[in-house]
CSV table of C-alpha atoms and ligand atoms in Angstrom, one decimal:
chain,number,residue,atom,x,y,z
C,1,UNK,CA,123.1,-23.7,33.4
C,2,UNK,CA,123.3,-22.0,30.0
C,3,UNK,CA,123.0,-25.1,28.3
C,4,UNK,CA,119.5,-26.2,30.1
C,5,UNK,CA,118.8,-22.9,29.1
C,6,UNK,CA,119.4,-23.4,25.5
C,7,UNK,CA,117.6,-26.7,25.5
C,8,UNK,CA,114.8,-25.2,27.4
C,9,UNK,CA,114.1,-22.3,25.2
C,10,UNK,CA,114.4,-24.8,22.0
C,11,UNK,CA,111.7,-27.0,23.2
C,12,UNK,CA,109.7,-24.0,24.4
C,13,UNK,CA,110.1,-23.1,21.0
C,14,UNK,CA,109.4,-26.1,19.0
C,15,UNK,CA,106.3,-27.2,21.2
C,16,UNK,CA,104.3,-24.3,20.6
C,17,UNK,CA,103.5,-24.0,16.4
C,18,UNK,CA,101.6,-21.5,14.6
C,19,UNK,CA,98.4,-21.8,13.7
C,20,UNK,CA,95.0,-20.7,12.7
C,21,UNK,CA,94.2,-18.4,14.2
C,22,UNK,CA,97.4,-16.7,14.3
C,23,UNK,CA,97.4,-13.7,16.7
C,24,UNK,CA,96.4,-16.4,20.2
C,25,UNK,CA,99.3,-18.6,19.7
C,26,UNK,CA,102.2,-15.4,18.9
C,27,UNK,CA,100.3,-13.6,22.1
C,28,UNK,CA,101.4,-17.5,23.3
C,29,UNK,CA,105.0,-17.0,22.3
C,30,UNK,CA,105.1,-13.8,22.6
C,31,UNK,CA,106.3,-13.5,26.4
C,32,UNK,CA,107.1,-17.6,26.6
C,33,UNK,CA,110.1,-16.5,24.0
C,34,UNK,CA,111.2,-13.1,25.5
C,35,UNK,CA,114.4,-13.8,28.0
C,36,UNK,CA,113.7,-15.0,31.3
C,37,UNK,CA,115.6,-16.6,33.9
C,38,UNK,CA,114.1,-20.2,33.5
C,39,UNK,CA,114.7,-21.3,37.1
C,40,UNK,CA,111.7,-23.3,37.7
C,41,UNK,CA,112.4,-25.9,34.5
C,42,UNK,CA,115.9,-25.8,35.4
C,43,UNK,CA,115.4,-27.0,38.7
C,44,UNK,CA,112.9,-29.4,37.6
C,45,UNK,CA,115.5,-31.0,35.3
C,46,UNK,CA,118.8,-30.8,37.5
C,47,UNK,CA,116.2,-32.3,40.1
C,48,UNK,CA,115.9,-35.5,38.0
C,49,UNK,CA,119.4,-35.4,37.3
C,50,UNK,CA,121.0,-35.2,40.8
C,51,UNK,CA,118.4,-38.1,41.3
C,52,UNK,CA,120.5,-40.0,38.9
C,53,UNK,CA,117.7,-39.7,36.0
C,54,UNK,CA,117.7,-38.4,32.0
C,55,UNK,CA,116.5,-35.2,31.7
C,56,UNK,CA,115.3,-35.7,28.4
C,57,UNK,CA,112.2,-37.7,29.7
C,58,UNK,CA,111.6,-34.4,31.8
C,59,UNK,CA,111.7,-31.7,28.9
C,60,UNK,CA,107.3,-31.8,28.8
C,61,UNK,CA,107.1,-31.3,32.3
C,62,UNK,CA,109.5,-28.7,32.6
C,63,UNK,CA,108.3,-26.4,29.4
C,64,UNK,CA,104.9,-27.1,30.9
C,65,UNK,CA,105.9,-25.7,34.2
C,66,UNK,CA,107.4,-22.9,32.4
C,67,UNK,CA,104.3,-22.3,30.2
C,68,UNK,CA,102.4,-22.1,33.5
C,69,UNK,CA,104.5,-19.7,35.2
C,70,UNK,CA,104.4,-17.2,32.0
C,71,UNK,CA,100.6,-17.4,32.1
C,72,UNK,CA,100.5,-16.2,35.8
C,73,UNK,CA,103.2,-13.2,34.5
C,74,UNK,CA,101.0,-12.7,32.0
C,75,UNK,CA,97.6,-12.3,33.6
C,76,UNK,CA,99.4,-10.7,36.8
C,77,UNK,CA,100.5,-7.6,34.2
C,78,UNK,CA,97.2,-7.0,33.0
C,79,UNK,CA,95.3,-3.7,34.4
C,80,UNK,CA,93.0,-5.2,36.6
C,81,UNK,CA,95.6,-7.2,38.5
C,82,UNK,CA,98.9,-5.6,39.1
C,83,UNK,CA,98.8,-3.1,35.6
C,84,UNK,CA,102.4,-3.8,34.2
C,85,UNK,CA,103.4,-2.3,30.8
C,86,UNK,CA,106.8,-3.7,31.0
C,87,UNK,CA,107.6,-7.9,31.5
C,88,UNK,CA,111.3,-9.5,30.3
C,89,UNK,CA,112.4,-5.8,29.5
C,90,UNK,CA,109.4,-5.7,26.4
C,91,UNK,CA,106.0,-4.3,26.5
C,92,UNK,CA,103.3,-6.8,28.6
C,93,UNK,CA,101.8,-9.2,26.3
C,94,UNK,CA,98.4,-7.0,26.7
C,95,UNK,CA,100.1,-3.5,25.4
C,96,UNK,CA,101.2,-5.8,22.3
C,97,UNK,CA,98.0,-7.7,21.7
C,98,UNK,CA,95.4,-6.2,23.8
C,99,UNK,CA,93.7,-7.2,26.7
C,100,UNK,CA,91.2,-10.2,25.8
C,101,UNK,CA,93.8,-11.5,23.9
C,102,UNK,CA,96.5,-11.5,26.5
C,103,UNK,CA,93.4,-12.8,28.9
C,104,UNK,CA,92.8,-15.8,26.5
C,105,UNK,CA,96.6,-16.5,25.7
C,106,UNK,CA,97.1,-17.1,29.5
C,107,UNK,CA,94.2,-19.4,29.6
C,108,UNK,CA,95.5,-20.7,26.4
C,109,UNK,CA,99.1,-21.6,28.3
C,110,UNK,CA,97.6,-22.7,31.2
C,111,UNK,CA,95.5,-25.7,29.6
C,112,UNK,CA,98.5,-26.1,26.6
C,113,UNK,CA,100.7,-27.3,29.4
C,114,UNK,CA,99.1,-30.4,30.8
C,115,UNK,CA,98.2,-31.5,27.7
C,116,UNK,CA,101.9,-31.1,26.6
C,117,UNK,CA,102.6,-33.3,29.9
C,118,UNK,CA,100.0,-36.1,28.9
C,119,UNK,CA,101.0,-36.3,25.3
C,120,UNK,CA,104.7,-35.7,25.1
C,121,UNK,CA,105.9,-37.5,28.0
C,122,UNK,CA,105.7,-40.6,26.2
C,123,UNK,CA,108.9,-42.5,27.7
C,124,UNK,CA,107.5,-42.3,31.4
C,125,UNK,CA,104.6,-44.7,32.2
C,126,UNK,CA,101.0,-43.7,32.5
C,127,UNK,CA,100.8,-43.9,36.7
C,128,UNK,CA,103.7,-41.1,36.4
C,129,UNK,CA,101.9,-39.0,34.0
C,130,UNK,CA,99.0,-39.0,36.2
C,131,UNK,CA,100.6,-38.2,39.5
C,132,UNK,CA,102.3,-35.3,37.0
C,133,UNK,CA,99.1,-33.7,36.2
C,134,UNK,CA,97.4,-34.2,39.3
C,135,UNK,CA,100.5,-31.7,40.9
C,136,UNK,CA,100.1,-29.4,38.5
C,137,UNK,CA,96.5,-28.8,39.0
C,138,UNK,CA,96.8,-28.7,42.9
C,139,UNK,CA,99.2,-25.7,42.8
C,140,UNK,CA,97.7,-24.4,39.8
C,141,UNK,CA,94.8,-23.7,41.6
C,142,UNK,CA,92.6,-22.1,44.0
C,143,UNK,CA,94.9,-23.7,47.0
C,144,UNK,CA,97.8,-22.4,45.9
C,145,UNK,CA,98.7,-20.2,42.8
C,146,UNK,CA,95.6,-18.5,42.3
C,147,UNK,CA,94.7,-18.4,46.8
C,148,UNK,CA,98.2,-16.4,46.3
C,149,UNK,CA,96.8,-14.1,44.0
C,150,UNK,CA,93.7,-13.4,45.4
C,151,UNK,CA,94.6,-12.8,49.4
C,152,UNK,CA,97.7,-10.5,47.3
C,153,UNK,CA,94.8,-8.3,45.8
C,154,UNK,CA,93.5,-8.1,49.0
C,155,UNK,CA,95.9,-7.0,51.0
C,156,UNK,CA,97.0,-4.1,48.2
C,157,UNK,CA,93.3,-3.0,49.7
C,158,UNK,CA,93.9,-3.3,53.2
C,159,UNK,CA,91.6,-6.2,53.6
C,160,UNK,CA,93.4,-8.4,55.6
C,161,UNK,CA,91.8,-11.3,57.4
C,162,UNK,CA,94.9,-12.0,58.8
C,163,UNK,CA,97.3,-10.9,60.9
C,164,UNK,CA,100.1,-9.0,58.4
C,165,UNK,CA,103.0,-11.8,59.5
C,166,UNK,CA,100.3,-14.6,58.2
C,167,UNK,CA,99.1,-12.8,55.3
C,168,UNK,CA,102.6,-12.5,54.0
C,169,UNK,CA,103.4,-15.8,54.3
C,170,UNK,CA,100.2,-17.1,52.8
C,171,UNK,CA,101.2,-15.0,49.7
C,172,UNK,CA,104.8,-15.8,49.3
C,173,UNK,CA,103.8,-19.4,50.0
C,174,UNK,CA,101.0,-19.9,47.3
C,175,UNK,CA,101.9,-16.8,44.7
C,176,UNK,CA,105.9,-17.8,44.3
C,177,UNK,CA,107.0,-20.7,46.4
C,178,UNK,CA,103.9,-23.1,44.9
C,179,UNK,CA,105.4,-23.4,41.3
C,180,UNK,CA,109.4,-24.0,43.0
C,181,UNK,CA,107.3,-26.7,44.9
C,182,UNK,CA,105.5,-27.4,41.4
C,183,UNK,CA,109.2,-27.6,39.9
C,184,UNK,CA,111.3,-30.1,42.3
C,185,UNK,CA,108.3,-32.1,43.1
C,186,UNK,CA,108.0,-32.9,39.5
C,187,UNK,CA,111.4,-33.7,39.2
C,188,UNK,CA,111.3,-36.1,42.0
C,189,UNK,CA,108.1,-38.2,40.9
C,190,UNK,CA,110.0,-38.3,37.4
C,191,UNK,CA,113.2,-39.6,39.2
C,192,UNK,CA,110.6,-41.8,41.3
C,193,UNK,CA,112.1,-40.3,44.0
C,194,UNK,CA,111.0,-42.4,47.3
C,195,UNK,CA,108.8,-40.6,50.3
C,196,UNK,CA,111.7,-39.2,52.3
C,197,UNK,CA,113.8,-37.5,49.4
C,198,UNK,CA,110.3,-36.0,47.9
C,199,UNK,CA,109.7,-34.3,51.4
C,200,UNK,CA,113.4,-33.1,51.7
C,201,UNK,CA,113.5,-31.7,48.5
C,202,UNK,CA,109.9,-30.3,49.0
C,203,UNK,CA,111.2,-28.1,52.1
C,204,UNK,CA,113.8,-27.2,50.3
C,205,UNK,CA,111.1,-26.1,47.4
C,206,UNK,CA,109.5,-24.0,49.8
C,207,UNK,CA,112.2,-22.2,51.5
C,208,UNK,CA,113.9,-21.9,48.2
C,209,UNK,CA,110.3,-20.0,47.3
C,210,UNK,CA,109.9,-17.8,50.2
C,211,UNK,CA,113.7,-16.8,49.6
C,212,UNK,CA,112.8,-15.8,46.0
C,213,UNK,CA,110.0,-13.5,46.6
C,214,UNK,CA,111.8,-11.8,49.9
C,215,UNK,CA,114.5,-11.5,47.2
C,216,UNK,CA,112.2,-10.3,44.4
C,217,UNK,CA,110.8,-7.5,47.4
C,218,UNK,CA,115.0,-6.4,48.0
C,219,UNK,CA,115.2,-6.3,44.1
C,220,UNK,CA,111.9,-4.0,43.5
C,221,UNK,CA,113.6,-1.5,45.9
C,222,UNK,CA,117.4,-1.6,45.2
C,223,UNK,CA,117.3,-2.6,41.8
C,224,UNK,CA,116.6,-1.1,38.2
C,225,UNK,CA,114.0,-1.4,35.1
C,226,UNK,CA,117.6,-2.4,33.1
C,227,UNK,CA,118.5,-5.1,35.6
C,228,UNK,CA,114.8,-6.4,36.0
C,229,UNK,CA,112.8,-5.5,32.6
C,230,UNK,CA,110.3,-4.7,34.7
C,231,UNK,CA,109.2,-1.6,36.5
C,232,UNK,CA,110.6,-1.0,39.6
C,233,UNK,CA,109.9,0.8,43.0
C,234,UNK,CA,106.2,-0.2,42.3
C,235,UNK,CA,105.5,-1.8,45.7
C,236,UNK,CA,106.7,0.9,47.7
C,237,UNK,CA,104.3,3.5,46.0
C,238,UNK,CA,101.5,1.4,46.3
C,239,UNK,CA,102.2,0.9,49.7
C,240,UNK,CA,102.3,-2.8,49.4
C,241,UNK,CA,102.8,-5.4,51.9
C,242,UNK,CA,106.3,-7.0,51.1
C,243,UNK,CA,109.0,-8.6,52.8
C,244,UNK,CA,110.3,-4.9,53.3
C,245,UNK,CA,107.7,-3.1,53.6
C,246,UNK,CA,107.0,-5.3,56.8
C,247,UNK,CA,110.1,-6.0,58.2
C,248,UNK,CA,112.3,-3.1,56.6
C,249,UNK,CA,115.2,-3.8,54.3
C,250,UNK,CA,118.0,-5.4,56.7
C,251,UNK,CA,116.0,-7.6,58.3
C,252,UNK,CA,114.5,-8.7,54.7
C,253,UNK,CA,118.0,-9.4,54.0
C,254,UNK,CA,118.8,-11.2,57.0
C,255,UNK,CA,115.9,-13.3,56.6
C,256,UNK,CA,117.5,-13.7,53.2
C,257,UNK,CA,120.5,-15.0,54.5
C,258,UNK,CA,119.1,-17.3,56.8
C,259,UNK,CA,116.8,-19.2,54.1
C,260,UNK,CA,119.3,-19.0,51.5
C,261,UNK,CA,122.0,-21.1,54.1
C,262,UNK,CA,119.6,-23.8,54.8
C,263,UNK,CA,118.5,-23.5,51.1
C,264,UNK,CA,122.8,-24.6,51.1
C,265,UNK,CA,122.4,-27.0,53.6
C,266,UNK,CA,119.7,-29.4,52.2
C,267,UNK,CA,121.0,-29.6,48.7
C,268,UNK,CA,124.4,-29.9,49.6
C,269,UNK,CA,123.4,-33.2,50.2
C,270,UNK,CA,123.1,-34.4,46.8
C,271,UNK,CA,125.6,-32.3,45.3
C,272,UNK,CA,124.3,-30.3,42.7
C,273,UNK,CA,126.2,-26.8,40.9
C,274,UNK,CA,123.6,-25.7,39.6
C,275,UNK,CA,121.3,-25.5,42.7
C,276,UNK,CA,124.5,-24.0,44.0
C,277,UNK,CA,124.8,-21.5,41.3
C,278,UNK,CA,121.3,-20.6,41.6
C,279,UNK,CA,121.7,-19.8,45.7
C,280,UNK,CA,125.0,-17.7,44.7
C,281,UNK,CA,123.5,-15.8,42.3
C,282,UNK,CA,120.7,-14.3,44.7
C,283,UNK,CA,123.1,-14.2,47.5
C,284,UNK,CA,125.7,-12.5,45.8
C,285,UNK,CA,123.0,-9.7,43.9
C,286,UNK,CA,121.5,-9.2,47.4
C,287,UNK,CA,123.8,-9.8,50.4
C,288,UNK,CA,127.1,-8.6,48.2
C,289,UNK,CA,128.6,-11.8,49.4
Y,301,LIG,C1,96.6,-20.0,37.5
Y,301,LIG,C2,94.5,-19.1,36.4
Y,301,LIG,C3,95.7,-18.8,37.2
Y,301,LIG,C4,96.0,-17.6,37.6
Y,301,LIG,C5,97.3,-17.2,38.1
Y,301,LIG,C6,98.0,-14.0,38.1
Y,301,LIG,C7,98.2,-15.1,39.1
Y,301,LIG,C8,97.1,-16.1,39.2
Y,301,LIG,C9,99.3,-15.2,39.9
Y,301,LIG,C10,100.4,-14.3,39.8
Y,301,LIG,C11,101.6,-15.0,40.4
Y,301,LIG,C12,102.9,-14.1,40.3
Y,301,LIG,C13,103.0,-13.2,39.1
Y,301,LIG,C14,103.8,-14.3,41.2
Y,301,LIG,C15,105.1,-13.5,41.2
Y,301,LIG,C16,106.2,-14.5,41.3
Y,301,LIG,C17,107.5,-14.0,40.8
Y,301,LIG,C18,108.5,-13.6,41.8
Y,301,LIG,C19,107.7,-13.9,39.5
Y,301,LIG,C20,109.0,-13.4,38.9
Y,301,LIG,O1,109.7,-14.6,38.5
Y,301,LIG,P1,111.0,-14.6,37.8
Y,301,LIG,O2,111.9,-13.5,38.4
Y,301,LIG,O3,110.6,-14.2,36.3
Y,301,LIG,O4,111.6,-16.0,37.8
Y,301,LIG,P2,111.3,-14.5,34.9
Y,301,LIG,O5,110.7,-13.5,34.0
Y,301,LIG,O6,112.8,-14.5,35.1
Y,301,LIG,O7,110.8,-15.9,34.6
């Protein structure tokens, strides 16, 4: 795991250079480079490996991914969406280089990555390349990432079309799980996984998801700004509609429990530490187990 990291960071590194003018592509960097946990390249690249692939033709797609998911951090801090000062334990990319910057280095990110995809992937044929982009623009978008976003706004003011049970869902579904589905589902076309294995591995993407945020919802309460680098508690003052705030802390964490298991259960199947390190690592901060 540390070494994907290490490789990760390197490429994320080396893809994006410097240059004129200056300030959009170190607001770029700026958060891209700060520590985070890298899970969803990781698990795009140990998907192509358990699927018997190189990971090497899989480095594009998974900085890419990674590139996305920074820009959604980035643009989720800012003061009109959830107003974060803190992000990987350093100021949010706005309280360093102001908000239209941080506002345009998001954008910037978000339309660097596929072009990364098209013109780096250069050892997987074009018909790949294509099916690559296409999924990164479906859960990129307004029926995924961004519907995830919007119906979360929403239901921080109390406007809820839904019931609460379905609006949660819909927002741990699109805002987190889509770019885990993003992740594996990339790794599989690279691996040219057939039909059946995509769809396994996509349930396991979105179970894996849904775990995540219920987890990210335990962590906001239990946890600290030193463990996280980001302000904690937030949710709870804001009153917002989480995992715990709906079901209460135990059963969040027996929900927990129950994903991570048959998280266990479906890539236990291919065999794969690092998937397994992955579901250890929340279970174990979580569940104490
Ligand atoms: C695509 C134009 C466009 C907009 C995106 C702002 C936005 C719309 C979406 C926000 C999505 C968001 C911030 C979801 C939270 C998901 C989540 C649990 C993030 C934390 O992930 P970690 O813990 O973070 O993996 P690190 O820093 O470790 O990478």
């Amino acid at each position: 795991m540390k070494e994907l990291i290490k490789l990760i960071d390197a490429k994320l590194d080396e893809f994006i250079q410097i240059s004129y003018p200056e300030e959009i592509f170190k607001s770029m960097k700026y958060t891209l480079i700060l520590p985070g946990k890298r899970l969803r390249p990781v698990m795009c690249l140990e998907t192509v490996r358990m699927l018997g692939e190189d990971i090497n033709i899989a480095i594009p797609t998974a900085c890419a991914i990674e590139m996305l998911h920074v820009q959604s951090l980035i643009h989720d801090d800012l003061p009109c969406m959830d107003n974060d000062d803190f992000r990987r334990g350093e100021p949010s990319n706005h309280k360093v280089f102001g908000e239209a910057n941080a506002v345009l280095a998001g954008d910037a990110l978000l339309t660097f990555a596929p072009q990364l995809i098209i013109e780096k992937s250069t050892d997987l044929p074009d018909s790949t390349v294509l099916k690559l982009v296409h999924e990164y623009t479906k859960f990129a978008g307004a029926y995924a990432l961004i519907a995830g976003q919007v119906v979360d706004i929403e239901s921080e003011n109390g406007n809820l079309v839904k019931s609460p049970q379905e609006t949660l869902e819909f927002i741990h579904m699109n805002k987190t799980a889509a770019l885990f589905r993003l992740a594996i589902r990339s790794g599989a076309i690279i691996a040219n996984a057939d039909e059946v294995v995509l769809n396994k591995l996509d349930v396991f993407a979105q179970k894996f998801g849904l775990a995540f945020q219920i987890y990210d919802d335990i962590m906001d309460e239990i946890s600290s700004f030193e463990e996280l680098g980001k302000t904690v508690g937030k949710d709870k003052k804001s009153g917002k509609l989480t995992y715990v705030s709906l079901y209460g802390l135990d059963e969040a964490k027996q929900k927990l429990r129950l994903l991570i298991q048959e998280c266990y259960d479906i890539v236990n199947e291919y065999g794969s530490t690092i998937f397994e390190q992955i579901l250890d690592k929340l279970k174990e901060r979580v569940l104490g187990v």
